[in-house]
C-alpha atoms as a printed R data frame, in Angstrom:
    type eleno elety resid chain resno      x      y       z
1   ATOM     1    CA   MET     A     1 -0.118 -0.052   0.143
2   ATOM     2    CA   ALA     A     2  1.509  3.596  -0.980
3   ATOM     3    CA   GLN     A     3  2.410  5.604   1.588
4   ATOM     4    CA   PRO     A     4  0.303  8.893   2.008
5   ATOM     5    CA   LEU     A     5  2.275 12.163   1.222
6   ATOM     6    CA   THR     A     6  3.624 14.162   3.904
7   ATOM     7    CA   THR     A     7  3.365 17.952   4.124
8   ATOM     8    CA   SER     A     8  7.196 18.279   3.127
9   ATOM     9    CA   SER     A     9  6.478 15.696   0.049
10  ATOM    10    CA   LYS     A    10  3.541 17.721  -1.201
11  ATOM    11    CA   GLY     A    11  5.723 20.827  -0.919
12  ATOM    12    CA   LYS     A    12  8.421 19.467  -3.002
13  ATOM    13    CA   VAL     A    13  5.959 18.036  -5.510
14  ATOM    14    CA   ALA     A    14  4.102 21.288  -5.982
15  ATOM    15    CA   LEU     A    15  7.482 23.046  -6.269
16  ATOM    16    CA   ALA     A    16  8.875 20.826  -8.800
17  ATOM    17    CA   LEU     A    17  5.569 21.136 -10.689
18  ATOM    18    CA   MET     A    18  5.761 24.839 -10.703
19  ATOM    19    CA   ILE     A    19  9.412 24.798 -11.889
20  ATOM    20    CA   ALA     A    20  8.255 22.428 -14.697
21  ATOM    21    CA   LEU     A    21  5.258 24.504 -15.737
22  ATOM    22    CA   ALA     A    22  7.618 27.447 -15.856
23  ATOM    23    CA   ILE     A    23 10.219 26.051 -17.942
24  ATOM    24    CA   GLY     A    24  7.613 24.307 -20.403
25  ATOM    25    CA   THR     A    25  5.816 27.570 -20.718
26  ATOM    26    CA   LEU     A    26  9.065 29.829 -21.664
27  ATOM    27    CA   TYR     A    27  9.998 27.060 -24.255
28  ATOM    28    CA   TYR     A    28  6.775 27.030 -25.509
29  ATOM    29    CA   LEU     A    29  6.695 30.729 -25.871
30  ATOM    30    CA   ASP     A    30  9.868 30.233 -27.567
31  ATOM    31    CA   VAL     A    31 11.601 33.080 -25.664
32  ATOM    32    CA   GLY     A    32 14.949 31.549 -26.848
33  ATOM    33    CA   ARG     A    33 14.377 33.462 -30.309
34  ATOM    34    CA   TYR     A    34 14.872 36.855 -28.152
35  ATOM    35    CA   LEU     A    35 17.841 35.574 -26.470
36  ATOM    36    CA   SER     A    36 20.210 35.276 -29.437
37  ATOM    37    CA   LEU     A    37 22.602 37.489 -30.717
38  ATOM    38    CA   GLU     A    38 20.948 38.210 -34.059
39  ATOM    39    CA   SER     A    39 18.034 39.608 -32.069
40  ATOM    40    CA   LEU     A    40 19.991 41.667 -29.660
41  ATOM    41    CA   LYS     A    41 22.014 43.528 -32.850
42  ATOM    42    CA   GLU     A    42 18.536 43.800 -34.684
43  ATOM    43    CA   ASN     A    43 16.878 45.466 -31.676
44  ATOM    44    CA   ARG     A    44 20.040 47.283 -30.138
45  ATOM    45    CA   ASP     A    45 18.595 50.891 -31.196
46  ATOM    46    CA   ARG     A    46 15.506 50.343 -29.412
47  ATOM    47    CA   LEU     A    47 16.880 48.910 -26.464
48  ATOM    48    CA   LEU     A    48 19.518 51.419 -25.815
49  ATOM    49    CA   ALA     A    49 16.722 54.255 -26.449
50  ATOM    50    CA   PHE     A    50 14.597 52.668 -23.720
51  ATOM    51    CA   THR     A    51 17.404 52.027 -21.266
52  ATOM    52    CA   GLU     A    52 18.370 55.790 -21.671
53  ATOM    53    CA   GLU     A    53 14.565 57.037 -20.939
54  ATOM    54    CA   ARG     A    54 13.981 54.530 -18.357
55  ATOM    55    CA   TYR     A    55 17.163 53.636 -16.794
56  ATOM    56    CA   THR     A    56 16.227 52.505 -13.542
57  ATOM    57    CA   VAL     A    57 13.374 50.069 -14.887
58  ATOM    58    CA   SER     A    58 15.734 48.952 -17.346
59  ATOM    59    CA   VAL     A    59 18.095 48.014 -14.627
60  ATOM    60    CA   ALA     A    60 15.257 46.278 -12.678
61  ATOM    61    CA   LEU     A    61 13.865 44.373 -15.752
62  ATOM    62    CA   PHE     A    62 17.426 43.077 -16.863
63  ATOM    63    CA   ILE     A    63 18.346 41.849 -13.316
64  ATOM    64    CA   LEU     A    64 14.909 40.154 -13.056
65  ATOM    65    CA   ILE     A    65 15.244 38.590 -16.464
66  ATOM    66    CA   TYR     A    66 18.868 37.305 -15.715
67  ATOM    67    CA   VAL     A    67 17.518 35.520 -12.616
68  ATOM    68    CA   VAL     A    68 14.533 33.989 -14.252
69  ATOM    69    CA   VAL     A    69 17.067 32.542 -17.100
70  ATOM    70    CA   ALA     A    70 19.979 31.453 -14.726
71  ATOM    71    CA   GLY     A    71 17.543 30.246 -12.083
72  ATOM    72    CA   LEU     A    72 15.529 28.009 -14.561
73  ATOM    73    CA   ALA     A    73 18.585 26.872 -16.647
74  ATOM    74    CA   LEU     A    74 17.364 28.732 -19.700
75  ATOM    75    CA   PRO     A    75 19.670 29.467 -22.611
76  ATOM    76    CA   GLY     A    76 20.831 33.079 -23.385
77  ATOM    77    CA   ALA     A    77 22.641 34.004 -20.330
78  ATOM    78    CA   VAL     A    78 25.887 34.625 -22.706
79  ATOM    79    CA   ILE     A    79 23.296 36.987 -24.710
80  ATOM    80    CA   LEU     A    80 22.136 38.567 -21.783
81  ATOM    81    CA   THR     A    81 25.578 39.395 -20.600
82  ATOM    82    CA   LEU     A    82 26.527 40.983 -24.044
83  ATOM    83    CA   ALA     A    83 23.418 43.046 -23.674
84  ATOM    84    CA   GLY     A    84 24.458 44.091 -20.273
85  ATOM    85    CA   GLY     A    85 27.713 45.577 -21.369
86  ATOM    86    CA   PHE     A    86 26.120 47.137 -24.253
87  ATOM    87    CA   LEU     A    87 23.359 48.869 -22.268
88  ATOM    88    CA   PHE     A    88 25.034 49.610 -19.099
89  ATOM    89    CA   GLY     A    89 28.659 49.836 -19.849
90  ATOM    90    CA   SER     A    90 31.530 47.194 -18.940
91  ATOM    91    CA   LEU     A    91 31.729 47.760 -15.250
92  ATOM    92    CA   TRP     A    92 28.101 48.472 -14.283
93  ATOM    93    CA   GLY     A    93 26.720 45.718 -16.962
94  ATOM    94    CA   THR     A    94 29.237 43.243 -14.957
95  ATOM    95    CA   LEU     A    95 28.042 44.145 -11.526
96  ATOM    96    CA   PHE     A    96 24.059 43.842 -12.968
97  ATOM    97    CA   VAL     A    97 25.108 40.552 -14.300
98  ATOM    98    CA   ASN     A    98 26.770 39.546 -11.464
99  ATOM    99    CA   ILE     A    99 23.502 40.042  -9.203
100 ATOM   100    CA   GLY     A   100 21.089 38.531 -11.547
101 ATOM   101    CA   ALA     A   101 23.321 35.180 -12.175
102 ATOM   102    CA   THR     A   102 24.341 34.991  -8.613
103 ATOM   103    CA   THR     A   103 20.700 35.375  -7.501
104 ATOM   104    CA   GLY     A   104 19.282 32.891  -9.857
105 ATOM   105    CA   ALA     A   105 22.089 30.411  -9.393
106 ATOM   106    CA   THR     A   106 21.315 30.700  -5.561
107 ATOM   107    CA   LEU     A   107 17.670 29.946  -6.244
108 ATOM   108    CA   ALA     A   108 18.807 26.749  -8.404
109 ATOM   109    CA   PHE     A   109 20.837 25.607  -5.355
110 ATOM   110    CA   LEU     A   110 18.278 25.891  -3.059
111 ATOM   111    CA   ALA     A   111 15.541 24.347  -5.059
112 ATOM   112    CA   SER     A   112 18.060 21.517  -6.063
113 ATOM   113    CA   ARG     A   113 18.979 21.032  -1.953
114 ATOM   114    CA   TYR     A   114 15.021 21.200  -1.006
115 ATOM   115    CA   LEU     A   115 13.866 18.581  -3.852
116 ATOM   116    CA   LEU     A   116 16.876 16.472  -4.160
117 ATOM   117    CA   GLN     A   117 19.540 16.188  -1.358
118 ATOM   118    CA   ASP     A   118 17.478 14.229   1.137
119 ATOM   119    CA   TRP     A   119 16.925 11.544  -1.480
120 ATOM   120    CA   VAL     A   120 20.424 11.525  -2.700
121 ATOM   121    CA   GLU     A   121 21.807 11.183   1.177
122 ATOM   122    CA   GLN     A   122 19.600  8.303   1.588
123 ATOM   123    CA   ARG     A   123 20.303  6.391  -1.463
124 ATOM   124    CA   PHE     A   124 23.928  7.136  -1.968
125 ATOM   125    CA   GLY     A   125 25.063  8.714   1.473
126 ATOM   126    CA   ALA     A   126 27.315  5.591   2.562
127 ATOM   127    CA   TRP     A   127 29.215  5.968  -0.745
128 ATOM   128    CA   LEU     A   128 29.423  9.567  -0.520
129 ATOM   129    CA   GLY     A   129 30.273 10.156   2.802
130 ATOM   130    CA   SER     A   130 34.331 10.834   2.340
131 ATOM   131    CA   LEU     A   131 33.225 12.842  -1.002
132 ATOM   132    CA   GLN     A   132 30.988 15.131   0.995
133 ATOM   133    CA   ALA     A   133 33.631 15.709   3.794
134 ATOM   134    CA   GLY     A   134 36.239 16.540   1.162
135 ATOM   135    CA   VAL     A   135 33.897 18.981  -0.546
136 ATOM   136    CA   VAL     A   136 32.945 20.660   2.740
137 ATOM   137    CA   ARG     A   137 36.670 21.092   3.523
138 ATOM   138    CA   ASN     A   138 37.492 23.070   0.460
139 ATOM   139    CA   ALA     A   139 34.160 23.920  -0.842
140 ATOM   140    CA   PHE     A   140 34.996 27.492  -1.563
141 ATOM   141    CA   ASN     A   141 38.098 26.841  -3.544
142 ATOM   142    CA   TYR     A   142 36.320 23.908  -5.423
143 ATOM   143    CA   LEU     A   143 33.557 25.877  -6.484
144 ATOM   144    CA   LEU     A   144 35.748 28.956  -7.302
145 ATOM   145    CA   THR     A   145 37.804 27.092  -9.446
146 ATOM   146    CA   LEU     A   146 34.771 25.502 -11.465
147 ATOM   147    CA   ARG     A   147 33.220 28.861 -11.894
148 ATOM   148    CA   LEU     A   148 36.567 30.511 -13.146
149 ATOM   149    CA   ILE     A   149 36.805 27.681 -15.628
150 ATOM   150    CA   PRO     A   150 33.818 27.657 -18.203
151 ATOM   151    CA   ILE     A   151 33.902 23.844 -18.892
152 ATOM   152    CA   VAL     A   152 31.269 22.781 -16.348
153 ATOM   153    CA   PRO     A   153 27.658 24.242 -17.440
154 ATOM   154    CA   PHE     A   154 26.744 26.961 -15.262
155 ATOM   155    CA   PHE     A   155 23.224 25.202 -14.503
156 ATOM   156    CA   ALA     A   156 24.618 21.732 -14.076
157 ATOM   157    CA   LEU     A   157 26.933 23.343 -11.303
158 ATOM   158    CA   ASN     A   158 24.328 24.917  -9.572
159 ATOM   159    CA   LEU     A   159 22.240 21.680  -9.198
160 ATOM   160    CA   VAL     A   160 25.153 19.570  -8.104
161 ATOM   161    CA   SER     A   161 26.140 21.959  -5.796
162 ATOM   162    CA   GLY     A   162 22.857 21.859  -3.963
163 ATOM   163    CA   LEU     A   163 23.354 17.899  -3.294
164 ATOM   164    CA   THR     A   164 26.426 18.531  -1.300
165 ATOM   165    CA   ARG     A   165 26.730 19.749   2.034
166 ATOM   166    CA   MET     A   166 28.384 23.069   1.119
167 ATOM   167    CA   SER     A   167 26.913 26.025   3.105
168 ATOM   168    CA   LEU     A   168 24.815 28.528   1.601
169 ATOM   169    CA   ARG     A   169 27.243 31.563   2.330
170 ATOM   170    CA   THR     A   170 30.229 29.388   0.811
171 ATOM   171    CA   TYR     A   171 28.058 29.060  -2.360
172 ATOM   172    CA   VAL     A   172 27.112 32.623  -2.684
173 ATOM   173    CA   SER     A   173 30.473 34.070  -2.173
174 ATOM   174    CA   ALA     A   174 32.487 31.463  -4.612
175 ATOM   175    CA   THR     A   175 29.813 31.946  -7.344
176 ATOM   176    CA   ALA     A   176 29.821 35.908  -6.937
177 ATOM   177    CA   LEU     A   177 33.552 35.848  -7.174
178 ATOM   178    CA   GLY     A   178 34.049 32.903  -9.818
179 ATOM   179    CA   ILE     A   179 31.767 34.634 -12.377
180 ATOM   180    CA   ILE     A   180 33.417 38.189 -12.106
181 ATOM   181    CA   PRO     A   181 35.812 37.274 -15.185
182 ATOM   182    CA   GLY     A   182 33.750 35.793 -17.409
183 ATOM   183    CA   SER     A   183 31.018 38.372 -16.868
184 ATOM   184    CA   PHE     A   184 33.416 41.154 -17.479
185 ATOM   185    CA   VAL     A   185 34.880 39.535 -20.544
186 ATOM   186    CA   TYR     A   186 31.506 39.163 -22.217
187 ATOM   187    CA   ALA     A   187 30.108 42.650 -20.845
188 ATOM   188    CA   TYR     A   188 33.297 44.370 -22.601
189 ATOM   189    CA   ALA     A   189 32.883 42.688 -25.704
190 ATOM   190    CA   GLY     A   190 29.159 43.944 -25.696
191 ATOM   191    CA   ARG     A   191 30.355 47.613 -25.980
192 ATOM   192    CA   GLN     A   192 31.496 46.253 -29.577
193 ATOM   193    CA   LEU     A   193 28.181 44.693 -30.264
194 ATOM   194    CA   GLY     A   194 28.273 45.874 -34.018
195 ATOM   195    CA   SER     A   195 31.625 44.008 -34.603
196 ATOM   196    CA   ILE     A   196 30.580 40.687 -33.229
197 ATOM   197    CA   ASN     A   197 29.518 38.219 -35.608
198 ATOM   198    CA   SER     A   198 29.670 34.675 -33.661
199 ATOM   199    CA   LEU     A   199 30.050 34.298 -29.983
200 ATOM   200    CA   LYS     A   200 33.505 32.198 -30.670
201 ATOM   201    CA   GLU     A   201 35.026 35.316 -31.683
202 ATOM   202    CA   ILE     A   202 34.829 36.282 -27.917
203 ATOM   203    CA   ALA     A   203 35.655 32.913 -26.125
204 ATOM   204    CA   SER     A   204 38.933 32.692 -27.972
205 ATOM   205    CA   PRO     A   205 41.720 30.024 -27.028
206 ATOM   206    CA   GLN     A   206 43.380 32.977 -25.292
207 ATOM   207    CA   VAL     A   207 40.533 33.866 -23.197
208 ATOM   208    CA   ILE     A   208 39.876 30.102 -22.120
209 ATOM   209    CA   SER     A   209 43.584 29.562 -21.577
210 ATOM   210    CA   ALA     A   210 43.386 32.690 -19.212
211 ATOM   211    CA   PHE     A   211 40.136 31.110 -17.191
212 ATOM   212    CA   ILE     A   212 41.850 27.923 -16.861
213 ATOM   213    CA   LEU     A   213 45.012 29.651 -15.194
214 ATOM   214    CA   LEU     A   214 42.690 31.433 -12.899
215 ATOM   215    CA   GLY     A   215 41.176 28.385 -11.829
216 ATOM   216    CA   LEU     A   216 44.173 26.443 -11.400
217 ATOM   217    CA   LEU     A   217 45.582 29.289  -9.052
218 ATOM   218    CA   ALA     A   218 42.175 29.010  -7.153
219 ATOM   219    CA   LEU     A   219 43.301 25.394  -6.182
220 ATOM   220    CA   THR     A   220 46.662 26.492  -5.032
221 ATOM   221    CA   PRO     A   221 45.645 26.495  -1.402
222 ATOM   222    CA   VAL     A   222 44.087 22.998  -1.634
223 ATOM   223    CA   ALA     A   223 47.114 21.593  -3.269
224 ATOM   224    CA   TYR     A   224 49.501 23.454  -0.896
225 ATOM   225    CA   LYS     A   225 47.362 21.899   2.234
226 ATOM   226    CA   ARG     A   226 47.608 18.470   0.853
227 ATOM   227    CA   TRP     A   227 51.138 18.721   0.205
228 ATOM   228    CA   SER     A   228 51.999 20.340   3.469
229 ATOM   229    CA   ALA     A   229 49.719 17.322   5.270
230 ATOM   230    CA   LYS     A   230 51.868 14.655   3.443
231 ATOM   231    CA   ARG     A   231 55.077 16.179   4.519
232 ATOM   232    CA   THR     A   232 54.016 16.723   8.218
233 ATOM   233    CA   GLY     A   233 52.569 13.224   8.428
234 ATOM   234    CA   PRO     A   234 55.712 11.156   8.002
235 ATOM   235    CA   ARG     A   235 57.488 13.771  10.140
236 ATOM   236    CA   GLN     A   236 54.974 13.353  13.111
237 ATOM   237    CA   SER     A   237 55.208  9.422  12.785
238 ATOM   238    CA   ALA     A   238 59.071  9.627  13.162
239 ATOM   239    CA   GLU     A   239 58.938 11.833  16.045
240 ATOM   240    CA   GLU     A   240 56.198  9.573  17.904
241 ATOM   241    CA   TYR     A   241 58.383  6.404  17.083
242 ATOM   242    CA   HIS     A   242 61.576  7.683  18.517
243 ATOM   243    CA   GLY     A   243 60.220  9.747  21.281
244 ATOM   244    CA   PRO     A   244 61.399 12.975  22.962
245 ATOM   245    CA   GLN     A   245 65.112 12.920  22.875
């Protein structure tokens, strides 16, 4: 006989249905066609005029749209970042992108944790125990590295992070800091919107290499702690064996 749904289970089902409905509706309305490089270039004059006339409203709408796109894992974040740089300038555009992206990513993180973490812990807790402990010890550096290196999809990292025991404060701070370089690169490119014909022109091998280098630098403290622990371990064992002189 099936067990009746608890209040918590009903809340999770309701939230999952709301998220699925929102994503399905936006895909049905084909909002993706508005979040393309071609559409942005075609409407740039109207967007710029609207921003100049209603700057505060434009900033609020931009951040809200970015939160929805990042939170629901919709395509178009790169285009929005270009638009942010074009409409608000490199620095302000980077700031507004950071607010929208970090907020949306945090909502996705919390939704993933609320909907799936308990189930994952029950099913795979015995296998993931040591991995979870390692993530918690070095959560900031690990997440910062993955944010800096644009190899792991943004939305996937949001969802996976929610399944760990990483604290919300660590997640928000590492996300907000880690997306700054990439956001600035695309926001800066947005200032030259008319000369961009493909997103590949922005994500050049040199830019990708710079991101990878930043990511590796973020891992330096973790590597140092492990190296130091390996050196200290044998030394302590030798001292305990010989005893005090």
